[in-house]
Coordinates of C-alpha atoms and ligand atoms in Angstrom, one line a residue:
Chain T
X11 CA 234.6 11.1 16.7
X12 CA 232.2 13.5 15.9
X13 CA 229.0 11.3 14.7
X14 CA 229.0 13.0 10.6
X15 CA 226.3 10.4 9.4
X16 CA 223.7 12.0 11.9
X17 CA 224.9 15.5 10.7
X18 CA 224.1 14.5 7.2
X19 CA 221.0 13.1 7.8
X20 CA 219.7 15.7 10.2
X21 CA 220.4 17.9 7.1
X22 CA 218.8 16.3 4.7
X23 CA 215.3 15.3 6.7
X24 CA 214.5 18.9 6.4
X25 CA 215.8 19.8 2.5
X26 CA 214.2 17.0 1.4
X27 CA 213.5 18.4 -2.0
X28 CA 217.6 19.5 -2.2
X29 CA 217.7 15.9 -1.3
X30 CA 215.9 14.1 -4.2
X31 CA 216.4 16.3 -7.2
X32 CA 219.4 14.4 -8.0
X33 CA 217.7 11.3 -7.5
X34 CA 214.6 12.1 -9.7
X35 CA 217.3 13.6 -12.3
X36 CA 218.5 10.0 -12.5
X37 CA 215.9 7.8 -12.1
X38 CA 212.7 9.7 -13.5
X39 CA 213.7 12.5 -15.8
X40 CA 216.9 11.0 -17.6
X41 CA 214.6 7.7 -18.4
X42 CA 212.2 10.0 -19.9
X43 CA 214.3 12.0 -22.0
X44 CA 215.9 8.5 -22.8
X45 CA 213.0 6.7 -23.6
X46 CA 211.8 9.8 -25.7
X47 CA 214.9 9.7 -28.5
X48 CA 214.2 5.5 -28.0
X49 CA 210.3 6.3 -28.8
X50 CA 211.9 8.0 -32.1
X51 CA 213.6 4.5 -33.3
X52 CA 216.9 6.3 -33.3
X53 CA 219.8 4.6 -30.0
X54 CA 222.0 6.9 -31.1
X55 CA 219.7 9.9 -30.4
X56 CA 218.3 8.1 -27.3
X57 CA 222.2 7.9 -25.9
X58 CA 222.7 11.1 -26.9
X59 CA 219.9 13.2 -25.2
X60 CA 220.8 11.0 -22.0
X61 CA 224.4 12.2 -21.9
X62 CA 223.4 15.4 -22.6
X63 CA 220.4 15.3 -19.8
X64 CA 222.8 13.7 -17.6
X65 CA 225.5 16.0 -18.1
X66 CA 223.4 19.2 -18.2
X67 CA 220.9 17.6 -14.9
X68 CA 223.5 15.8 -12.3
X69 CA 226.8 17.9 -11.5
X70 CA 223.8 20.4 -10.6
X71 CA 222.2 17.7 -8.7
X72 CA 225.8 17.1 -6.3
X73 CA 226.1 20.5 -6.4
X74 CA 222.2 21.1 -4.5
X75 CA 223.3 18.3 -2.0
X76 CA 226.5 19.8 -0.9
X77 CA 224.3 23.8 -1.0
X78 CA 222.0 22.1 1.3
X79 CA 224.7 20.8 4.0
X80 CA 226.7 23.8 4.0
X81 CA 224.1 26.3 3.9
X82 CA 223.3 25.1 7.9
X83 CA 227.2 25.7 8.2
X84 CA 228.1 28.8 6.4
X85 CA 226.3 32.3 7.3
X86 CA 223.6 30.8 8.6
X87 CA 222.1 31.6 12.4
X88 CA 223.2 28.5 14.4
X89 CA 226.9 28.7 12.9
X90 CA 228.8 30.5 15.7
X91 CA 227.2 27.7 18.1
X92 CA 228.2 25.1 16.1
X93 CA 231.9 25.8 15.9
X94 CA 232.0 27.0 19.3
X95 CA 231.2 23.1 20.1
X96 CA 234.7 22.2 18.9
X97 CA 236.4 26.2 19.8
X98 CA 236.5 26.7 16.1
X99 CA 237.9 23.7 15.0
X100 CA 235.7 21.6 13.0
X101 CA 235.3 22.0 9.1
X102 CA 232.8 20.4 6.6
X103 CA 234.8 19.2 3.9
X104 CA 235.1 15.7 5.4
X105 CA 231.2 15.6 4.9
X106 CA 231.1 17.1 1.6
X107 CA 233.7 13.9 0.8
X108 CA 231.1 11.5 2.2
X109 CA 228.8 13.2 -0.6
X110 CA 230.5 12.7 -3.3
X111 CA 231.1 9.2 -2.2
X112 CA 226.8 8.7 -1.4
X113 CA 226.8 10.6 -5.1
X114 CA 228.8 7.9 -6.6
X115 CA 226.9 4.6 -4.7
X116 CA 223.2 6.8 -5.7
X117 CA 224.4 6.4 -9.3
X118 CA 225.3 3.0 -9.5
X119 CA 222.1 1.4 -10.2
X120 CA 221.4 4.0 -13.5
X121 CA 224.9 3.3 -14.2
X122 CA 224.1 -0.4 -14.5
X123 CA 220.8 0.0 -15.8
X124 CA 222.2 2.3 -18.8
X125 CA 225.2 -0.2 -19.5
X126 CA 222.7 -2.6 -20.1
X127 CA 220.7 -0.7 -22.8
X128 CA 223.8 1.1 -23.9
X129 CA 226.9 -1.1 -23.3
X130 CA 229.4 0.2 -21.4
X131 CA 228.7 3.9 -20.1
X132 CA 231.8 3.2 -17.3
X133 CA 234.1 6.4 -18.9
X134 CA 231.5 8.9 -18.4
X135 CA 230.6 7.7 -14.8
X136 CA 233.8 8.5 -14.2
X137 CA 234.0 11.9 -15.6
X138 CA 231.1 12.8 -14.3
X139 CA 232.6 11.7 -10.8
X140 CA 235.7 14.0 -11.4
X141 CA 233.5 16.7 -12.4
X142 CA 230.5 16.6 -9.3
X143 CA 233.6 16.4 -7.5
X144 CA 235.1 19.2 -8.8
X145 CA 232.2 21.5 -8.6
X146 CA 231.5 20.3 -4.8
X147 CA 235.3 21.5 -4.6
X148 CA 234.7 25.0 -6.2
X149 CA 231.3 25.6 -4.4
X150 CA 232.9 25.0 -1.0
X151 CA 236.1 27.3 -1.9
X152 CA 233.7 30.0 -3.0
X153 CA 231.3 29.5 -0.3
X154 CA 233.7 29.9 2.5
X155 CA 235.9 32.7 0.8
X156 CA 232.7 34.6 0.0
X157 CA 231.4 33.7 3.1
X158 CA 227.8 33.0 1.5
X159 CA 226.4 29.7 0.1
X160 CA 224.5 31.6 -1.8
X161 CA 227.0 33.4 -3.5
X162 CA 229.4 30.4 -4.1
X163 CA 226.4 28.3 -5.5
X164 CA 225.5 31.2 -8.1
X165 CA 229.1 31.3 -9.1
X166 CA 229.7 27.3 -9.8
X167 CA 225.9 27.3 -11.7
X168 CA 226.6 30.5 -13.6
X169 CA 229.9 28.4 -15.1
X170 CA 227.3 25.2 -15.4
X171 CA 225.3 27.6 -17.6
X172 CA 228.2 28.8 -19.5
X173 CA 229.4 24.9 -20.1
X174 CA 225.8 24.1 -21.3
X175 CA 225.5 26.9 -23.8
X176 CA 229.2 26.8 -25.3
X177 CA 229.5 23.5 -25.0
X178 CA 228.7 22.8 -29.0
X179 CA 231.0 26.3 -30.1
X180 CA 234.5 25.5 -31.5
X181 CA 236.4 28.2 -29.9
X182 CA 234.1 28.3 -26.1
X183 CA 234.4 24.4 -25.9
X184 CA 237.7 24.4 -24.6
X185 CA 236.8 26.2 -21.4
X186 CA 233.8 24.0 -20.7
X187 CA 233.0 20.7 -18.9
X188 CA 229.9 19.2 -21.1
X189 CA 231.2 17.1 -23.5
X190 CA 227.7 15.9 -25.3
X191 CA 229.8 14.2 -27.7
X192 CA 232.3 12.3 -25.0
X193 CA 231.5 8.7 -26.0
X194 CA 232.1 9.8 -30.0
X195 CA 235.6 9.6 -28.9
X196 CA 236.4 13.4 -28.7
X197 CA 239.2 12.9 -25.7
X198 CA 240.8 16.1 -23.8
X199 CA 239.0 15.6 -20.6
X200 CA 241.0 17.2 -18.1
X201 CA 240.6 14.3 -15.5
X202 CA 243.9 14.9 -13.9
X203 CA 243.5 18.7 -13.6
X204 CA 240.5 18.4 -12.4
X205 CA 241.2 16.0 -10.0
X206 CA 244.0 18.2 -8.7
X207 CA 242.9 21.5 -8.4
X208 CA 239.6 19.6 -6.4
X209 CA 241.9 18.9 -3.9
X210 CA 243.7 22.0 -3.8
X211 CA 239.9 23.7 -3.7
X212 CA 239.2 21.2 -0.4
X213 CA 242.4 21.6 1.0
X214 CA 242.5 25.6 0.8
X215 CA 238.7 25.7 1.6
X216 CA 239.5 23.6 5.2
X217 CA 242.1 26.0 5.8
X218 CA 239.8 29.0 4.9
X219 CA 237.2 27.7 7.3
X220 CA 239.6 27.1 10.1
X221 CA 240.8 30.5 10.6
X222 CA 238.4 31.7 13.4
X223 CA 238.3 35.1 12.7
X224 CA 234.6 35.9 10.9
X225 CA 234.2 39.1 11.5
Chain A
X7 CA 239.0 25.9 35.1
X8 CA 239.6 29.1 32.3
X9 CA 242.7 30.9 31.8
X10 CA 242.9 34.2 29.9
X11 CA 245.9 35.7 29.5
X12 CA 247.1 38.7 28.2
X13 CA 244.6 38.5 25.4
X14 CA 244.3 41.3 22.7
X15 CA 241.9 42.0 20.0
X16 CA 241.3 44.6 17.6
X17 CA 238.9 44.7 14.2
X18 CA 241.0 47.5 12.0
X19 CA 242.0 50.3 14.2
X20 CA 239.6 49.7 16.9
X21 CA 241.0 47.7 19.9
X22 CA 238.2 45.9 21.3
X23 CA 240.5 43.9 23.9
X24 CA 243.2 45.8 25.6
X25 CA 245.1 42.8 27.7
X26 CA 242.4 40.9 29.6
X27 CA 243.6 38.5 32.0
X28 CA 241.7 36.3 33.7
X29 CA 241.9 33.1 36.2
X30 CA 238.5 31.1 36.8
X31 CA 237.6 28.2 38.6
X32 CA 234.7 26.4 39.7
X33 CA 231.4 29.0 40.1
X34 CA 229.5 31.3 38.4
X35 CA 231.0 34.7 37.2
X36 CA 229.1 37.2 36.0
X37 CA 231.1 39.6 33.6
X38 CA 229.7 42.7 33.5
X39 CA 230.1 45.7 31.5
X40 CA 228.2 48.5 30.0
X41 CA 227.3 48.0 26.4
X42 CA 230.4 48.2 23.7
X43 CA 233.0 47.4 26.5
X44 CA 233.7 44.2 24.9
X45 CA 231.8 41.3 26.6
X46 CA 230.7 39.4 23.7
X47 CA 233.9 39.6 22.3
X48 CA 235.7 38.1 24.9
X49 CA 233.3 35.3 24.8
X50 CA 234.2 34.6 21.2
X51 CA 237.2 34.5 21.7
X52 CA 237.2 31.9 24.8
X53 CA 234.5 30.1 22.7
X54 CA 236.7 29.7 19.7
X55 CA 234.7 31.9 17.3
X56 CA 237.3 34.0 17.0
X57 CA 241.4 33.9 17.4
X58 CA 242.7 37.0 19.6
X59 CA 245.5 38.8 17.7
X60 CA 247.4 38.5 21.1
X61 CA 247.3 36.1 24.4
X62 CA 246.5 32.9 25.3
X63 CA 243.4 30.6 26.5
X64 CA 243.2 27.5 27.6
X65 CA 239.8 25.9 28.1
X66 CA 238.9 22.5 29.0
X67 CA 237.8 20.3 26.1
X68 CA 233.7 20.6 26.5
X69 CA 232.2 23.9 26.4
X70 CA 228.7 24.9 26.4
X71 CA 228.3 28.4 24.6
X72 CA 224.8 30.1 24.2
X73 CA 225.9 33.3 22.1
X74 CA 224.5 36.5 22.2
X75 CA 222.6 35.9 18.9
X76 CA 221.0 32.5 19.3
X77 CA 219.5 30.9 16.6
X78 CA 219.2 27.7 14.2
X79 CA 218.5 26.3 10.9
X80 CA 214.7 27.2 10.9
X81 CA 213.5 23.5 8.8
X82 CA 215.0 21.5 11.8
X83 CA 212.5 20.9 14.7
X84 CA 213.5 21.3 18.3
X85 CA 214.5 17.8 18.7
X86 CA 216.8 17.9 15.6
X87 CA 218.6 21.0 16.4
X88 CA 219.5 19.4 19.8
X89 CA 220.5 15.7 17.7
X90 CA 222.3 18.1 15.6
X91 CA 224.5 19.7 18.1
X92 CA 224.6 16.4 20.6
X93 CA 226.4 14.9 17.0
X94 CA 228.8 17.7 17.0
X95 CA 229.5 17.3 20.6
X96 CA 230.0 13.8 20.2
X97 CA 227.6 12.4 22.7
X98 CA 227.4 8.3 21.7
X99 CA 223.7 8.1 19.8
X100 CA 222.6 5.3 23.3
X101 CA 222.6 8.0 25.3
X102 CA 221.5 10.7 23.4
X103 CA 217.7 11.3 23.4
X104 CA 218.1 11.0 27.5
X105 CA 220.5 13.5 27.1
X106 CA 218.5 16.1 24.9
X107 CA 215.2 15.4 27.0
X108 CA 216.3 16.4 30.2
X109 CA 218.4 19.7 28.8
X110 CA 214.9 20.8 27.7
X111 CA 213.0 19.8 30.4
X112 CA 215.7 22.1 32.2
X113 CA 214.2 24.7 30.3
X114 CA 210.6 23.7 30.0
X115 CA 210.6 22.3 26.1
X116 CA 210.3 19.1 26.4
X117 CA 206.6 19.6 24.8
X118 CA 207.9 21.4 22.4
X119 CA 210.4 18.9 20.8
X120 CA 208.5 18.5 17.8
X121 CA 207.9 21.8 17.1
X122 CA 210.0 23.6 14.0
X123 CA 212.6 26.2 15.5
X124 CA 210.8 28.7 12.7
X125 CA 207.4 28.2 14.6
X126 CA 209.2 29.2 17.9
X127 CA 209.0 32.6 20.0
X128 CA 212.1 34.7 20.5
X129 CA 212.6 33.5 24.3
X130 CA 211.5 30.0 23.3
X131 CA 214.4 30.0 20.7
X132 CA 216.5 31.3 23.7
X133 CA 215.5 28.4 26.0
X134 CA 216.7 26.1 23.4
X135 CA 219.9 27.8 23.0
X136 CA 220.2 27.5 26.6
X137 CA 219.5 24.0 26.5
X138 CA 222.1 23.0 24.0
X139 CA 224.8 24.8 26.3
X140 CA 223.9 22.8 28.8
X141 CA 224.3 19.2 26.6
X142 CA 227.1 17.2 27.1
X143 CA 228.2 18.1 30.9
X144 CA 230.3 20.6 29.9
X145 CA 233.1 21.8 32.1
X146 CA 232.9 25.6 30.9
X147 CA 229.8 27.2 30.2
X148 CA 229.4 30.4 28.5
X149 CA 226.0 32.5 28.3
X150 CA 226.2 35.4 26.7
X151 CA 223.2 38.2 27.6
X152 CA 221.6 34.8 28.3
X153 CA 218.5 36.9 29.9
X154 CA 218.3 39.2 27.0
X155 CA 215.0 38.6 25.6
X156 CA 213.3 36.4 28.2
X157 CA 209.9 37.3 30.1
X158 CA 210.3 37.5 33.8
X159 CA 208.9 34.0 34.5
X160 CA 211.8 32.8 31.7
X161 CA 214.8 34.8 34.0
X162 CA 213.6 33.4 37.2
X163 CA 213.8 29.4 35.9
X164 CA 217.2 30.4 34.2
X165 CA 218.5 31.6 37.8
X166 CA 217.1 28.7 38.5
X167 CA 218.9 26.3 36.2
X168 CA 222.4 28.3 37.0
X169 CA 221.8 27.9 40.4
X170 CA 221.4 23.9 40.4
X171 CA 224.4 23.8 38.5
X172 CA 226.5 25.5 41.3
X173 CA 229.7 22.8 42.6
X174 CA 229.5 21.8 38.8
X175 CA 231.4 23.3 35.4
X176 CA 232.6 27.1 35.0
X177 CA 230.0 29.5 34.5
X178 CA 230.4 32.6 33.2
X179 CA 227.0 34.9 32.4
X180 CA 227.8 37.6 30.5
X181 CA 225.7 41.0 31.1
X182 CA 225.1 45.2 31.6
X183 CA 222.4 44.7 34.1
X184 CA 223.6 44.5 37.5
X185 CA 220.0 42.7 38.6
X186 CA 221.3 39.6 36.9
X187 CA 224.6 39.1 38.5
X188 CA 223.7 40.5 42.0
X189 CA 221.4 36.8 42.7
X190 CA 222.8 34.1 40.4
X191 CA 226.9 34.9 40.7
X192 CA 229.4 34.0 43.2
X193 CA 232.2 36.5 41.5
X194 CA 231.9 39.7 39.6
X195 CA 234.6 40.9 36.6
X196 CA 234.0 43.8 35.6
X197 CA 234.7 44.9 31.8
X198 CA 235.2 48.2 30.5
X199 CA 236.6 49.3 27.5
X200 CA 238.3 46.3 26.8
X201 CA 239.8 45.8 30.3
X202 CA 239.0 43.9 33.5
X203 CA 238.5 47.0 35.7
X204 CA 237.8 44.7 38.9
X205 CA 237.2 41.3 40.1
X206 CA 234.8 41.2 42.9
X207 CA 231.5 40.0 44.3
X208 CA 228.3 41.4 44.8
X209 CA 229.1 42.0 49.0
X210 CA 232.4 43.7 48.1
X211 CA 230.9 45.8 45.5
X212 CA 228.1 47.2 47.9
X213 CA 230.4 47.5 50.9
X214 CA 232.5 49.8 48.3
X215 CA 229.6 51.8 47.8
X216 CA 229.0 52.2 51.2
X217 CA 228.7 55.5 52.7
X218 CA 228.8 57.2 48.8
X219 CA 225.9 56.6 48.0
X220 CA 223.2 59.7 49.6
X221 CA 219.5 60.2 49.0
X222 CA 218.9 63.8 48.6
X223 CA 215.2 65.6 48.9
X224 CA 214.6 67.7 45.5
X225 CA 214.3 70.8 47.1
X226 CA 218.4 70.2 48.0
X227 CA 219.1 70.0 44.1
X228 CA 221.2 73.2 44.1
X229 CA 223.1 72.5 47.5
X230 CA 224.8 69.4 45.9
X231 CA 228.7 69.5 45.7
X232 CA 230.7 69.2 43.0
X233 CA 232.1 66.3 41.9
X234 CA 229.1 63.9 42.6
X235 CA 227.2 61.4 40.3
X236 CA 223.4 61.4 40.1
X237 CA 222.5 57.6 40.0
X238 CA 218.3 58.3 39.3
X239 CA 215.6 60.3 40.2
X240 CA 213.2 58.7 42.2
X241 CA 209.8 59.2 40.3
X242 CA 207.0 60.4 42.3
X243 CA 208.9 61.2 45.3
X244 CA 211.2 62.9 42.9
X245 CA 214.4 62.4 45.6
X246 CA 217.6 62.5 43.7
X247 CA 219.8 59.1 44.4
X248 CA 223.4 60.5 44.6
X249 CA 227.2 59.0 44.4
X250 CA 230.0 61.0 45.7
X251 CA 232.7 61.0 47.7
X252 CA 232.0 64.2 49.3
X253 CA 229.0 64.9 52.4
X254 CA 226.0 66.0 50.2
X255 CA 222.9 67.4 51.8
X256 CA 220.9 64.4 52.7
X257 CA 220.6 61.0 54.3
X258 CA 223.5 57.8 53.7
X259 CA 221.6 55.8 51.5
X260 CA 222.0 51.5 51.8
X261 CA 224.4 50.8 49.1
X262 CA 223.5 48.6 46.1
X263 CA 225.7 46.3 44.0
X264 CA 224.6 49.1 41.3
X265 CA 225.9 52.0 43.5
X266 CA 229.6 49.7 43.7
X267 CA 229.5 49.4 39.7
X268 CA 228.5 52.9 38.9
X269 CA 231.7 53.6 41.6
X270 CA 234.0 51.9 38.8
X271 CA 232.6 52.7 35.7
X272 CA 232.0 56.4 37.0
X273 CA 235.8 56.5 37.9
X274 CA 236.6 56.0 33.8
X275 CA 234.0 58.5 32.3
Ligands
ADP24 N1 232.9 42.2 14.0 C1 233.2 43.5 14.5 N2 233.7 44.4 13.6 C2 234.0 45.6 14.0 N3 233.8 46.0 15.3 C3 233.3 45.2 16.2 C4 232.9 43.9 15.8 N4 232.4 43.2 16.9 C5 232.5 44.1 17.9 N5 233.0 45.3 17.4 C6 233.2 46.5 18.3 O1 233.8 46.1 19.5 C7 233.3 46.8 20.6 C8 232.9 45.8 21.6 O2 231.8 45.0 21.1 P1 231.2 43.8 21.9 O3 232.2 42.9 22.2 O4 230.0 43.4 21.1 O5 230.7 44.6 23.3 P2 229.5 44.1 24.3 O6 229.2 42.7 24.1 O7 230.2 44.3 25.6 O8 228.4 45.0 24.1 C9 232.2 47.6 20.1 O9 232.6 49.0 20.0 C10 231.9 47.1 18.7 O10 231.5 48.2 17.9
MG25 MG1 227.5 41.9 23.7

């Protein structure tokens, strides 16, 4: 059993900064923005900027944690090493699951801690799940195909960009995975799709990554 | 114990492996080729980097590969690139700093743990890519150029190191100086063009050399005979160091393991 914890960790000792940005997003900036639209007297405009913020701030935050353990994988110096220690064999995406799954535990606390001021914030957890998960999916597809991190990450944050911008325009909205006004009722999340073509994007990426034949 | 057989590669048009073949046991083998004759990508494709379009290879399950390109993630220290591939290698965490310490003390690190890989010389990076070939006992080790880069202080401990592992795993050194094989290796492929030309050892190589190999006063330059193979010019003396089949006018020289390559590769130009 290859020892994945100590991969991650390793990892993450020396991006620290990749490390905590999701972290501060959650527990310093999203209070802040919170507490500013509670400072105003308005709840609703206080729950609003903190879906917003959080929508906008933490798929970008799971996406930096799964750039900082592939970019030691992918195109970088020590990679022909590495999977010569398994002839070629191993592939990432069973670490980039144990992300998402230390993404989901990280949030837990602000999850409760917003349920409390807000009631029950559980749907959006859940979307924003699907969707970190998603993005993890895309990033690592891109990554491998591409055969650059850097190139993968650009393309998954130029789409963030996109969702952030046309999220509030009537014809764009459709293509786009903000939804600032989720909890207002306004349904057509694609949770299944979403979930799906993840998979496919881990599946296809493990396959990618597999073939030993970087040129 | 390595097997290689029949294996082909090409990238586009270009074939890069032309059928190597190739049964290895317990020892060191140096493979030896001039540049471009496809070492390193042989190497890959024992090592698993890459998958021959033809041919088989079996390899037992731990390998130890230091590539011709060594390097690692610059944030991690030396100590965490060795964690990092002792993880990977799935040495149990108990035993694993003992482990990492005495593959760098092999190589004279084990000061330098602490130290980021970024802050690291070239050969010092080396070292630690020779270290983490040697983690995990592996039964096949694979260096490739592994003196490419090292002062002469560094090649003499990595003779060393080879040479304490003799009786252990596989070794196979891959390299276009004949210095490097003609001390540390018990057997001798040589590569060229994508083929194994010969399999042989250092002794056999010089003894095929023998009575070629001539030492000819510069003033003889123009009473060589055609077909012959000027090896070097000795500087200062300015005697010509010859190869031929033929009688050329001047002493038998002592064949080298050089003289026995040059025999080979000559034979193909
Ligand atoms: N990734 C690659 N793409 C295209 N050609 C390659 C690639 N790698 C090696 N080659 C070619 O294959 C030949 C053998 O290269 P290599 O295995 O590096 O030789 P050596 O290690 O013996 O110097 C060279 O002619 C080189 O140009
Ligand atoms: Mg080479």
């Amino acid at each position: 059993m290859i020892r994945r914890l100590q991969l991650v960790r390793l990892t993450f000792r020396r991006t620290l900064p990749l490390f905590l940005a999701p972290i501060v997003s959650a527990y310093l900036v999203l209070p802040l923005i919170t507490a500013a639209g509670l400072a105003s007297g308005n709840w609703e405009i206080a729950l609003e900027n903190l879906i917003y913020g959080e929508q906008a701030l933490l798929p970008v935050g799971g996406l930096l944690w799964a750039f900082a353990y592939l970019q030691v994988w992918i195109g970088s110096d020590g990679e022909e090493t590495m999977r010569a220690c398994h002839r070629g064999k191993y592939v990432c995406a069973a670490e980039l699951l144990m992300l998402n799954i230390g993404f989901t535990v990280m949030l837990l606390p602000a999850l409760a801690a917003g349920t409390l001021f807000f009631g029950s914030l559980w749907t959006e957890y859940a979307r924003l799940l699907i969707q970190v998960f998603f993005y993890i999916g895309l990033f690592y597809f891109t990554a491998i195909l591409l055969r650059s991190v850097t190139m993968g990450g650009m393309l998954v944050l130029a789409y963030h960009l996109f969702c952030i911008f046309f999220c509030r325009n009537t014809e764009m909205r459709g293509y786009c995975l903000i939804r600032p006004d989720v909890l207002a009722g306004a349904a057509g999340f694609p949770y299944i799709l979403l979930l799906l073509s993840g998979s496919v994007m881990y599946s296809i990426g493990a396959w990618l990554e597999r073939r030993p034949d970087r040129g | 114990m390595l097997e290689v057989s029949h294996v082909e590669m090409r990238f586009g048009q270009k074939e890069v492996l032309r059928g190597v073949t190739l049964t290895l046991h317990q020892g060191v083998y140096g493979l030896l080729g001039p540049n471009g004759s496809g070492k390193t990508t042989l190497m890959r494709c024992i090592a698993g980097v890459y998958r021959p379009a033809a041919g088989i290879i079996r390899t037992p399950e731990r390998i130890g590969y230091l590539p011709q390109r060594f390097g690692m993630f610059k944030q991690l220290t030396v100590y965490e690139a060795m964690a990092y591939f002792a993880a990977l290698k799935q040495i149990p965490a108990r035993t694993q700093r003992k482990a990492i310490m005495e593959c760098l003390e092999q190589v004279h690190l084990a000061d330098r743990a602490d130290d980021r890989i970024g802050a690291l010389s070239g050969g010092m990076v080396r070292r630690v890519g020779i270290a983490q070939a040697l983690l995990g006992c592996p039964e096949l080790i694979l260096a490739d150029e592994p003196t490419a880069g090292l002062d002469p202080e560094e090649r003499l401990r990595f003779k060393n190191v080879i040479s304490n592992l003799r009786g252990g795993p596989t070794v196979v050194l891959s390299t276009h100086i004949v210095e490097d094989v003609e001390s540390t290796c018990d057997h001798i492929i040589l590569l060229y063009s994508g083929k194994v030309l010969a399999e042989s050892t250092a002794d056999d190589l010089r003894a095929q050399a023998a009575g070629k190999v001539f030492s000819v006063p510069a003033d003889k330059r123009c009473q060589l005979q055609q077909p012959y193979h000027l090896l070097r010019e000795e500087a200062g003396t300015g005697t010509l160091r010859v190869l031929s089949d033929l009688p050329q006018p001047g002493d038998l020289a002592a064949p080298t393991v050089e003289d026995g390559y040059m025999l080979y590769i000559r034979g193909r130009m």
